[in-house]
Coordinates of C-alpha atoms and ligand atoms in Angstrom, one line a residue:
Chain A
M39 CA 85.1 156.3 163.8
T40 CA 84.3 152.8 162.7
E41 CA 86.9 150.2 162.5
Q42 CA 88.1 148.7 159.4
P43 CA 87.3 145.6 159.0
R44 CA 90.5 143.6 158.3
P45 CA 91.3 142.8 154.5
L46 CA 90.6 139.7 152.6
I47 CA 93.6 139.5 150.8
E48 CA 96.9 141.0 152.1
I49 CA 100.0 141.3 150.2
T50 CA 103.4 142.4 151.7
D51 CA 106.6 143.4 149.9
L52 CA 106.4 140.2 147.8
V53 CA 108.8 139.5 145.8
K54 CA 108.9 136.6 143.2
Q55 CA 111.8 135.6 140.4
Y56 CA 111.5 133.0 138.4
D57 CA 115.6 132.7 136.6
V58 CA 117.6 135.9 137.7
L59 CA 115.0 139.0 136.9
P60 CA 112.3 139.5 139.7
V61 CA 109.2 139.9 138.2
L62 CA 107.2 141.1 141.2
R63 CA 109.5 143.7 143.2
K64 CA 108.4 144.1 147.0
L65 CA 104.7 144.3 145.5
N66 CA 101.5 145.5 148.1
L67 CA 98.2 145.2 147.4
T68 CA 95.5 144.7 149.5
V69 CA 91.9 143.9 149.1
H70 CA 88.6 143.8 151.1
R71 CA 86.4 141.4 150.8
G72 CA 83.6 142.1 148.0
E73 CA 85.8 144.1 145.9
F74 CA 86.2 143.9 142.2
V75 CA 89.6 144.3 141.1
A76 CA 91.0 144.4 137.5
L77 CA 94.8 143.7 137.5
L78 CA 95.9 145.0 134.4
G79 CA 99.3 145.3 133.1
P80 CA 101.9 144.4 129.7
N81 CA 102.5 140.9 128.5
G82 CA 105.1 139.7 131.2
S83 CA 104.5 142.2 133.7
G84 CA 103.4 139.4 136.4
K85 CA 99.7 139.0 136.4
S86 CA 99.6 135.3 136.1
T87 CA 102.6 135.1 138.7
L88 CA 100.5 137.3 141.4
L89 CA 97.3 134.5 140.5
R90 CA 99.2 131.9 141.0
L91 CA 101.0 133.1 143.9
L92 CA 97.5 133.9 145.4
C93 CA 96.5 130.3 145.1
A94 CA 99.7 128.7 146.4
L95 CA 100.9 126.8 142.7
T96 CA 103.9 128.7 142.9
R97 CA 106.1 129.8 146.1
P98 CA 107.1 133.5 146.9
T99 CA 110.5 134.7 146.8
S100 CA 110.1 136.9 149.8
G101 CA 107.4 138.7 151.2
E102 CA 104.4 137.7 152.7
I103 CA 100.6 136.8 151.4
R104 CA 97.4 136.7 153.5
I105 CA 94.2 135.4 152.7
G106 CA 91.5 135.6 155.3
G107 CA 94.3 136.2 158.2
W108 CA 95.9 132.9 157.1
S109 CA 99.5 133.0 155.7
L110 CA 100.6 131.5 152.3
P111 CA 101.6 129.2 150.9
K112 CA 101.9 127.3 154.7
E113 CA 98.4 127.8 155.5
I114 CA 96.8 127.8 152.5
N115 CA 94.9 124.4 153.2
A116 CA 92.7 126.5 155.3
V117 CA 91.5 128.3 152.4
R118 CA 92.1 126.4 149.2
A119 CA 88.0 125.5 149.2
Q120 CA 87.1 129.4 149.1
I121 CA 89.3 130.2 146.0
G122 CA 88.2 129.3 142.1
L123 CA 90.5 129.6 139.9
V124 CA 90.4 130.7 136.2
S125 CA 93.9 130.5 134.5
H126 CA 95.9 129.8 131.1
K127 CA 95.8 126.3 131.0
P128 CA 91.9 124.4 130.6
L129 CA 92.2 122.8 134.3
F130 CA 90.2 119.5 133.3
Y131 CA 90.7 116.4 131.1
E132 CA 90.7 115.7 127.8
N133 CA 89.5 112.6 127.9
L134 CA 86.5 112.9 130.5
T135 CA 83.4 114.8 129.2
A136 CA 82.2 118.1 130.5
T137 CA 79.8 116.1 133.5
E138 CA 82.8 114.0 134.1
N139 CA 85.4 116.6 134.8
L140 CA 82.9 118.8 136.7
T141 CA 81.9 115.5 138.4
F142 CA 85.4 114.3 139.5
F143 CA 85.9 118.1 140.7
G144 CA 83.1 118.4 142.4
R145 CA 84.1 115.4 144.6
L146 CA 87.9 117.1 145.2
Y147 CA 85.9 119.8 146.7
N148 CA 83.8 117.6 148.6
I149 CA 80.3 118.7 146.9
P150 CA 77.5 116.5 148.7
A151 CA 76.5 113.2 146.2
T152 CA 73.4 114.3 146.1
E153 CA 73.7 117.7 145.1
L154 CA 76.4 117.6 142.7
P155 CA 74.5 116.2 139.6
D156 CA 72.0 119.1 139.7
R157 CA 74.9 121.8 140.5
I158 CA 76.5 120.7 137.9
R159 CA 73.5 120.2 135.3
Q160 CA 72.9 124.1 136.2
M161 CA 76.4 125.2 136.0
L162 CA 76.8 123.5 132.7
D163 CA 73.1 125.4 131.4
E164 CA 74.8 129.2 132.9
V165 CA 77.5 128.8 130.5
G166 CA 75.6 127.2 128.0
L167 CA 77.1 124.1 127.6
I168 CA 74.5 121.9 128.7
K169 CA 74.1 120.5 124.9
R170 CA 77.6 119.5 125.1
A171 CA 77.6 118.0 129.2
H172 CA 78.3 114.3 127.6
D173 CA 80.8 114.8 124.7
L174 CA 84.3 114.9 125.7
A175 CA 86.0 117.9 126.5
R176 CA 88.6 117.2 123.9
T177 CA 86.2 117.9 121.4
F178 CA 85.3 121.5 122.9
S179 CA 86.5 124.5 120.5
R180 CA 88.8 127.1 122.4
G181 CA 85.7 129.1 123.3
M182 CA 83.7 125.9 124.7
Q183 CA 86.9 125.3 126.8
Q184 CA 86.9 128.5 128.0
R185 CA 83.5 128.1 129.0
L186 CA 84.0 124.5 130.5
S187 CA 86.9 126.4 132.8
I188 CA 84.3 128.7 134.1
A189 CA 82.3 126.5 134.9
R190 CA 84.4 124.6 136.6
A191 CA 86.3 127.5 138.4
L192 CA 82.3 128.7 140.0
L193 CA 81.1 124.9 140.7
H194 CA 81.9 124.8 144.3
Q195 CA 80.7 128.2 144.8
P196 CA 84.1 130.0 146.0
D197 CA 84.3 133.8 148.3
V198 CA 87.2 134.2 145.6
L199 CA 87.5 133.9 142.4
L200 CA 91.0 134.7 140.4
F201 CA 90.3 134.7 137.0
D202 CA 93.6 134.9 134.4
E203 CA 92.0 136.8 131.1
P204 CA 88.9 134.6 131.4
Y205 CA 87.3 136.3 128.0
T206 CA 90.0 134.8 125.8
G207 CA 88.2 132.9 123.3
L208 CA 84.8 133.6 124.2
D209 CA 82.5 135.0 121.4
Q210 CA 79.8 137.7 122.0
L211 CA 77.2 135.7 123.6
A212 CA 79.5 133.9 125.8
G213 CA 81.4 137.0 127.1
G214 CA 78.2 138.6 127.6
I215 CA 77.0 135.2 129.8
L216 CA 80.3 135.8 131.9
D217 CA 79.9 139.6 132.5
D218 CA 76.8 138.5 134.0
L219 CA 78.0 135.5 136.2
L220 CA 80.9 138.0 137.4
R221 CA 78.5 140.8 138.0
K222 CA 75.8 138.5 140.4
A223 CA 79.3 136.8 141.7
H224 CA 79.8 140.9 142.6
Q225 CA 76.9 141.6 144.0
S226 CA 76.2 138.3 146.4
G227 CA 79.6 139.9 148.1
R228 CA 82.5 137.6 145.9
T229 CA 86.3 138.2 145.9
I230 CA 87.3 138.8 142.2
I231 CA 90.8 139.6 141.0
M232 CA 90.6 139.4 137.1
T233 CA 92.9 140.0 134.9
T234 CA 92.3 140.8 131.1
H235 CA 93.5 142.8 128.3
Q236 CA 89.9 144.4 127.6
L237 CA 89.7 147.6 129.1
E238 CA 86.4 148.7 128.0
R239 CA 85.2 145.6 129.8
A240 CA 86.9 146.1 132.6
E241 CA 85.6 149.7 133.5
A242 CA 81.9 148.6 132.4
L243 CA 82.0 145.4 135.9
V244 CA 84.6 146.0 138.1
S245 CA 85.1 147.9 141.2
R246 CA 89.0 149.1 141.6
A247 CA 91.7 148.8 138.6
V248 CA 95.2 148.4 139.4
I249 CA 98.2 148.3 137.0
I250 CA 101.2 146.3 137.6
K251 CA 104.3 148.2 136.6
K252 CA 107.3 147.3 136.7
G253 CA 107.1 144.5 139.6
V254 CA 105.1 146.7 141.4
I255 CA 101.6 148.2 141.7
G256 CA 101.9 151.2 139.2
Y257 CA 98.3 152.6 139.9
D258 CA 95.6 151.9 142.1
E259 CA 92.1 153.6 141.8
P260 CA 88.2 152.8 142.5
I261 CA 86.2 152.6 139.7
N262 CA 82.8 154.0 139.9
P263 CA 80.9 151.8 136.8
A264 CA 78.3 154.8 136.4
N265 CA 80.9 156.9 135.7
P266 CA 84.2 155.2 134.8
P267 CA 87.2 156.7 134.2
N268 CA 88.7 156.3 130.5
L269 CA 90.8 153.0 131.2
V270 CA 92.6 153.2 128.1
K271 CA 94.1 156.7 128.6
I272 CA 95.1 156.1 132.3
Y273 CA 96.7 152.6 131.1
T274 CA 98.5 153.7 128.2
E275 CA 99.8 156.7 130.7
V276 CA 100.8 154.4 133.3
T277 CA 102.6 152.2 131.3
G278 CA 104.0 153.9 128.6
M279 CA 102.8 151.2 126.8
V280 CA 106.6 150.2 127.4
N281 CA 107.2 146.5 126.3
A282 CA 107.8 145.0 129.8
L283 CA 110.0 141.8 127.9
Chain B
M56 CA 87.9 121.9 155.4
T57 CA 89.9 119.3 153.4
T58 CA 88.1 116.3 151.5
P59 CA 89.0 113.2 153.2
L60 CA 91.8 111.0 151.7
W61 CA 89.9 107.6 150.7
R62 CA 87.1 109.5 148.5
T63 CA 89.9 111.7 147.4
V64 CA 91.9 108.9 145.9
F65 CA 88.8 106.5 144.9
S66 CA 88.0 109.8 142.7
I67 CA 91.4 109.9 141.1
I68 CA 91.6 106.5 140.3
R69 CA 88.3 106.5 139.0
K70 CA 89.1 109.7 137.2
D71 CA 92.0 107.9 135.5
L72 CA 90.8 104.3 134.7
R73 CA 87.9 106.2 133.2
A74 CA 90.1 108.2 130.5
E75 CA 92.1 105.0 130.3
L76 CA 88.7 103.1 129.5
R77 CA 87.8 105.6 126.8
S78 CA 91.3 106.0 125.1
R79 CA 93.3 102.8 125.9
E80 CA 96.4 105.5 125.5
L81 CA 98.6 104.0 128.5
V82 CA 97.5 100.2 128.3
S83 CA 97.7 100.0 124.1
T84 CA 101.5 101.6 124.2
M85 CA 102.4 99.7 127.0
V86 CA 101.5 96.1 125.3
L87 CA 102.6 96.5 122.5
F88 CA 106.0 97.9 123.5
A89 CA 106.4 94.7 125.4
L90 CA 105.1 92.4 122.9
L91 CA 107.2 93.5 120.8
S92 CA 110.0 93.4 122.9
V93 CA 109.5 89.8 124.3
L94 CA 109.3 88.9 120.6
V95 CA 112.5 90.4 120.0
F96 CA 114.4 88.8 122.6
S97 CA 112.9 85.3 121.7
F98 CA 114.4 86.1 118.3
A99 CA 117.7 87.5 119.2
L100 CA 118.4 84.8 121.7
E101 CA 118.9 81.3 120.5
L102 CA 118.7 79.5 123.7
D103 CA 118.3 75.9 124.9
R104 CA 116.1 75.1 127.7
T105 CA 118.5 75.7 131.0
A106 CA 119.6 79.1 129.4
R107 CA 116.2 80.0 128.9
Q108 CA 115.0 79.3 132.3
E109 CA 117.9 81.5 133.4
V110 CA 117.3 84.6 131.1
V111 CA 113.3 84.9 131.3
N112 CA 112.8 86.7 134.3
G113 CA 115.5 88.8 132.9
I114 CA 113.4 89.2 129.6
L115 CA 109.6 89.6 131.5
W116 CA 111.4 92.4 134.0
V117 CA 113.5 94.4 131.9
T118 CA 110.0 94.7 129.6
L119 CA 108.0 95.6 132.5
V120 CA 110.5 98.7 133.5
F121 CA 110.7 99.8 130.2
A122 CA 107.0 99.8 129.9
S123 CA 106.4 101.1 132.8
I124 CA 108.3 103.8 132.6
L125 CA 106.6 104.7 128.7
G126 CA 103.2 104.2 131.2
L127 CA 104.5 106.7 133.7
N128 CA 105.5 109.5 131.5
R129 CA 102.3 109.6 129.8
S130 CA 100.3 109.3 132.7
L131 CA 102.4 112.6 134.4
A132 CA 102.2 114.0 130.6
T133 CA 98.0 113.6 131.0
E134 CA 98.1 116.1 134.2
R135 CA 100.3 118.8 132.9
E136 CA 99.1 119.3 129.2
L137 CA 95.6 120.6 130.3
G138 CA 96.8 121.3 133.9
G139 CA 95.1 118.8 135.7
M140 CA 97.7 118.3 138.0
D141 CA 97.6 121.8 138.9
A142 CA 93.5 121.4 139.4
M143 CA 94.3 119.0 141.8
M144 CA 97.1 121.2 143.6
I145 CA 94.6 123.9 144.1
S146 CA 91.5 121.7 144.8
P147 CA 91.5 121.3 149.1
I148 CA 92.6 117.6 148.9
P149 CA 95.7 116.2 150.8
R150 CA 98.4 116.4 148.3
M151 CA 99.1 112.7 149.8
A152 CA 95.8 112.1 147.8
I153 CA 97.4 112.7 144.6
Y154 CA 100.4 110.5 144.8
L155 CA 98.2 107.3 145.9
G156 CA 95.7 107.7 143.2
K157 CA 98.2 108.3 140.6
M158 CA 100.0 105.2 142.0
V159 CA 97.3 103.0 142.4
G160 CA 96.4 103.8 138.4
N161 CA 99.8 103.0 137.7
F162 CA 99.8 100.0 139.2
L163 CA 97.1 98.6 138.1
F164 CA 98.0 99.9 134.2
V165 CA 101.5 98.0 134.4
L166 CA 99.7 95.2 136.1
V167 CA 97.3 94.5 133.1
V168 CA 100.7 94.6 130.8
G169 CA 102.3 92.0 133.0
L170 CA 99.2 89.6 132.7
V171 CA 99.1 89.9 129.4
L172 CA 103.1 88.9 129.0
L173 CA 103.0 85.9 131.5
P174 CA 100.8 83.3 129.1
I175 CA 102.3 84.7 125.9
M176 CA 105.9 84.4 127.5
T177 CA 104.8 81.3 128.8
I178 CA 104.0 79.6 125.0
L179 CA 106.4 82.0 123.1
Y180 CA 109.4 80.6 125.9
N181 CA 107.9 77.3 126.4
M182 CA 107.7 77.5 130.4
V183 CA 105.2 77.6 133.5
L184 CA 105.2 81.2 133.9
I185 CA 101.6 81.1 135.3
Q186 CA 101.8 79.8 138.7
I187 CA 100.8 81.3 142.0
P188 CA 104.1 82.6 143.4
L189 CA 105.0 84.1 140.1
I190 CA 101.9 86.3 140.2
A191 CA 102.8 87.2 143.5
T192 CA 106.0 88.5 142.4
L193 CA 104.5 89.8 139.4
I194 CA 102.0 92.2 141.5
L195 CA 104.4 93.0 144.2
G196 CA 107.1 93.8 141.8
V197 CA 104.6 95.9 139.7
F198 CA 103.2 97.7 142.9
G199 CA 106.9 98.7 143.7
L200 CA 107.6 100.0 140.3
A201 CA 104.6 102.3 140.4
S202 CA 105.5 103.6 143.8
I203 CA 108.5 104.6 143.6
G204 CA 108.2 105.6 139.5
T205 CA 104.9 107.6 140.0
L206 CA 107.2 109.6 142.5
L207 CA 109.9 110.2 140.4
A208 CA 108.0 110.4 137.4
A209 CA 106.0 113.6 139.3
M210 CA 109.4 114.6 140.2
T211 CA 111.1 114.6 136.1
A212 CA 107.7 115.7 134.9
Q213 CA 108.4 119.3 136.4
T214 CA 111.6 119.1 134.3
R215 CA 112.4 120.2 131.0
S216 CA 113.7 117.6 129.7
R217 CA 111.2 115.0 131.9
E218 CA 110.2 112.3 129.0
T219 CA 114.4 111.5 128.9
L220 CA 115.4 112.3 132.7
L221 CA 112.9 109.5 133.8
P222 CA 114.3 106.7 132.8
I223 CA 118.1 108.0 134.0
A224 CA 116.1 108.5 137.7
M225 CA 114.2 105.4 137.7
L226 CA 116.7 102.8 136.6
P227 CA 119.4 103.0 139.4
V228 CA 116.4 103.6 142.2
I229 CA 114.7 99.9 141.3
I230 CA 118.0 97.8 141.1
P231 CA 117.5 96.5 144.7
L232 CA 114.0 96.0 143.8
L233 CA 114.9 94.1 140.4
L234 CA 117.9 91.9 142.5
V235 CA 114.7 90.9 145.0
V236 CA 112.4 90.4 142.2
I237 CA 114.1 87.9 139.8
A238 CA 116.0 86.5 142.9
A239 CA 112.7 85.8 143.9
A240 CA 111.0 84.7 140.0
S241 CA 114.7 82.4 139.9
T242 CA 113.7 80.2 142.8
V243 CA 110.3 79.7 141.7
L244 CA 111.2 78.4 138.3
K245 CA 114.2 76.1 139.9
G246 CA 111.2 74.6 141.5
D247 CA 112.2 75.8 144.4
D248 CA 110.5 77.3 147.7
A249 CA 110.5 81.8 146.7
W250 CA 108.2 83.1 149.7
N251 CA 110.8 84.5 151.3
W252 CA 111.8 86.3 148.7
I253 CA 108.6 87.3 148.3
A254 CA 108.4 88.7 152.3
V255 CA 111.6 90.6 151.2
L256 CA 109.9 92.0 147.9
G257 CA 107.1 93.4 150.4
L258 CA 109.8 94.8 152.3
V259 CA 111.0 96.5 149.5
D260 CA 107.5 97.6 148.6
A261 CA 106.9 99.1 152.0
I262 CA 110.0 101.4 151.6
Y263 CA 109.6 102.2 148.1
A264 CA 105.7 103.3 148.9
A265 CA 106.8 105.3 152.2
L266 CA 109.6 107.2 150.4
G267 CA 106.3 108.5 148.0
L268 CA 104.4 109.0 150.8
L269 CA 106.8 111.2 152.5
L270 CA 108.3 113.0 149.9
F271 CA 105.7 113.4 147.0
E272 CA 104.2 116.5 148.2
Y273 CA 108.0 118.0 148.8
V274 CA 108.5 117.0 144.7
I275 CA 105.3 118.7 143.3
E276 CA 106.2 121.8 144.7
D277 CA 107.7 124.1 142.3
Ligands
LIG469 N1 107.4 128.7 134.9 C1 108.1 130.4 135.0 N2 109.5 130.1 134.8 C2 110.5 130.9 134.4 N3 109.7 132.5 134.2 C3 108.5 132.8 134.1 C4 107.7 131.4 134.4 N4 106.7 131.9 134.7 C5 106.4 133.1 134.3 N5 107.5 133.7 133.7 C6 108.0 135.1 134.0 O1 107.4 136.0 134.6 C7 107.3 137.2 134.1 C8 105.7 137.3 134.2 O2 104.9 136.0 133.7 P1 103.4 136.4 133.7 O3 102.8 134.9 132.6 O4 103.2 136.2 135.3 O5 103.0 138.3 132.9 P2 101.3 138.7 132.9 O6 101.6 139.5 133.5 O7 100.7 137.2 132.9 O8 101.5 138.0 130.7 P3 100.4 137.8 130.0 O9 99.5 139.2 129.9 O10 101.0 137.9 128.9 O11 99.7 137.0 130.4 C9 107.3 136.8 132.2 O12 109.0 137.4 132.0 C10 107.7 135.3 132.1 O13 108.7 135.0 131.3
LIG470 MG1 99.4 136.2 132.0

C-alpha cells in the first residue's frame, strides 16, 4: 500500500462567526496538491469567507487551518508567497497604470528586478491587456479590471490559486482566456480552489466539486471532465435551491 | 521567504508618491483646506502685534492637525476602496513595512502643507516664520502627527464610522505632542533658544513611532 501524501490544505472543524450567526459551522475539508476544486454554494453560504480565511485575511473563530503543514493564521508568513488570490475586490490601485500596479506587487513578492518587466508584459499579454498596459486602472472597464486582478494574482506564479468568482464581468473572449489559464495552471500541478456560480463552466474544468450548505460541506465528489456529472442537477438537489440568507 | 523590509517600505512610498503626483488628491485637498483655515483665522481674529505672536503657532498647528486628519482619512481610504490594503496584507511582506511606508508618505504630504503655510503665514501675519528652529519644529511635529496618525487611521479605517472617528481618536492622543510643539515654537518666536524643546519633541516622536511599529500589526488584523 502506498502512503497517501499529506494533504496540502487541511481544514478541521472550522468555525467562522461574524456577528451572532456562524457562517461556517465546523467545516472539514482537505485538498491535495494538484487538485482543482470548484467551491459552490448559494449567495452568503460562506465561500468568500472560506477563501479569506485561507489567506489569513480574516481569523477563524475556532478550528484549524493548515497549508503545507503550516498552521494558519500564526504561520501564514511561510506560505504567503505561494498563494494567489482573486477576490471580490480588484486588489489594486486606481491611480496607477496596469504596469505600475503589477510592478508594485511584483516588488512586494520579491520578483527579481531583472525578470519583472518581462514577466509583467507576458502576463498582460496573456490576459489581453497589453494595449492598455500604460493606462490608469481607473479608466478600465469592469471586465478589464477583472483581467488585471487575474494578472496580479498569477504574477508571482503561486502554487495555490484561490479564485473567488474570477469570471465575474469577463466577456466570452476573456472567459475563454481564463479557462485556458486555469487549465494550464492545473496541468502544471498548481492547486486551485475556485468559487463560481457558472456550474457548466466548473463542470468542464475542475477535478472536484464541493458544495457548502449551512456552513458545512454538503457535497464533495471528484469530477471526471471526460464524463462530467450534471452539476446543475446535483447543485439543485443538494442546496434544495434554499435561500441561505 | 519574506521580502526585505526596506525594499518593501520604499516600494510602498514610491507607489504612494507616484499616485499622488498624478492625482494630487491628497495634497491639493489639504493645502486648500489649510489656506482657507489660516485666512479665516486672520479675518476672525483682530490682533495686535503681541497677540498675534501668541496665537500664530496655535493657528498653524490647529490647521496642520485638521489638514493631516483629512489627508490620513483619504490615504487609508484609497487603500480600502479597491482592496489595496488586502493585497498588501496577503503578500509576503513584514506588516511593519506597511506602517512605515504609509507613515513616510503621510509625513511627506503633510510636510508639504506645512512648508506652503510657513511663507504664506509669514506674509499674512507679518511675522518671520521661516527660521531654522521653526522649520525643525515643523518637521518633527509633522512626523509625530504622521506616526501616530497613520496608526490611528489604520485602526479607525476598520470601523463603520471611520471618517468621523479619526478626529475623535486622534485629538486626545496628540495633546502631548501639541503642548511640546507649541512650547518649542513660542520659544523661538520670543527669540529664545528652543533646542531643548525640540529635543523633547524628538522624544515624543520616538514614542509615537514606537507605538505605531508595535501596534500596527494588531490594529490591521480584523
Ligand atoms: N465582513 C463581514 N462582516 C459581517 N458579516 C459578513 C462579513 N463578510 C461576510 N459576512 C456574512 O457571512 C456570510 C457569508 O458571506 P460570504 O461573502 O462568504 O458568502 P459567499 O458564499 O461568498 O456569497 P456570494 O456567492 O454572494 O459571493 C453572509 O451571511 C455575510 O453576510
Ligand atoms: Mg462571495
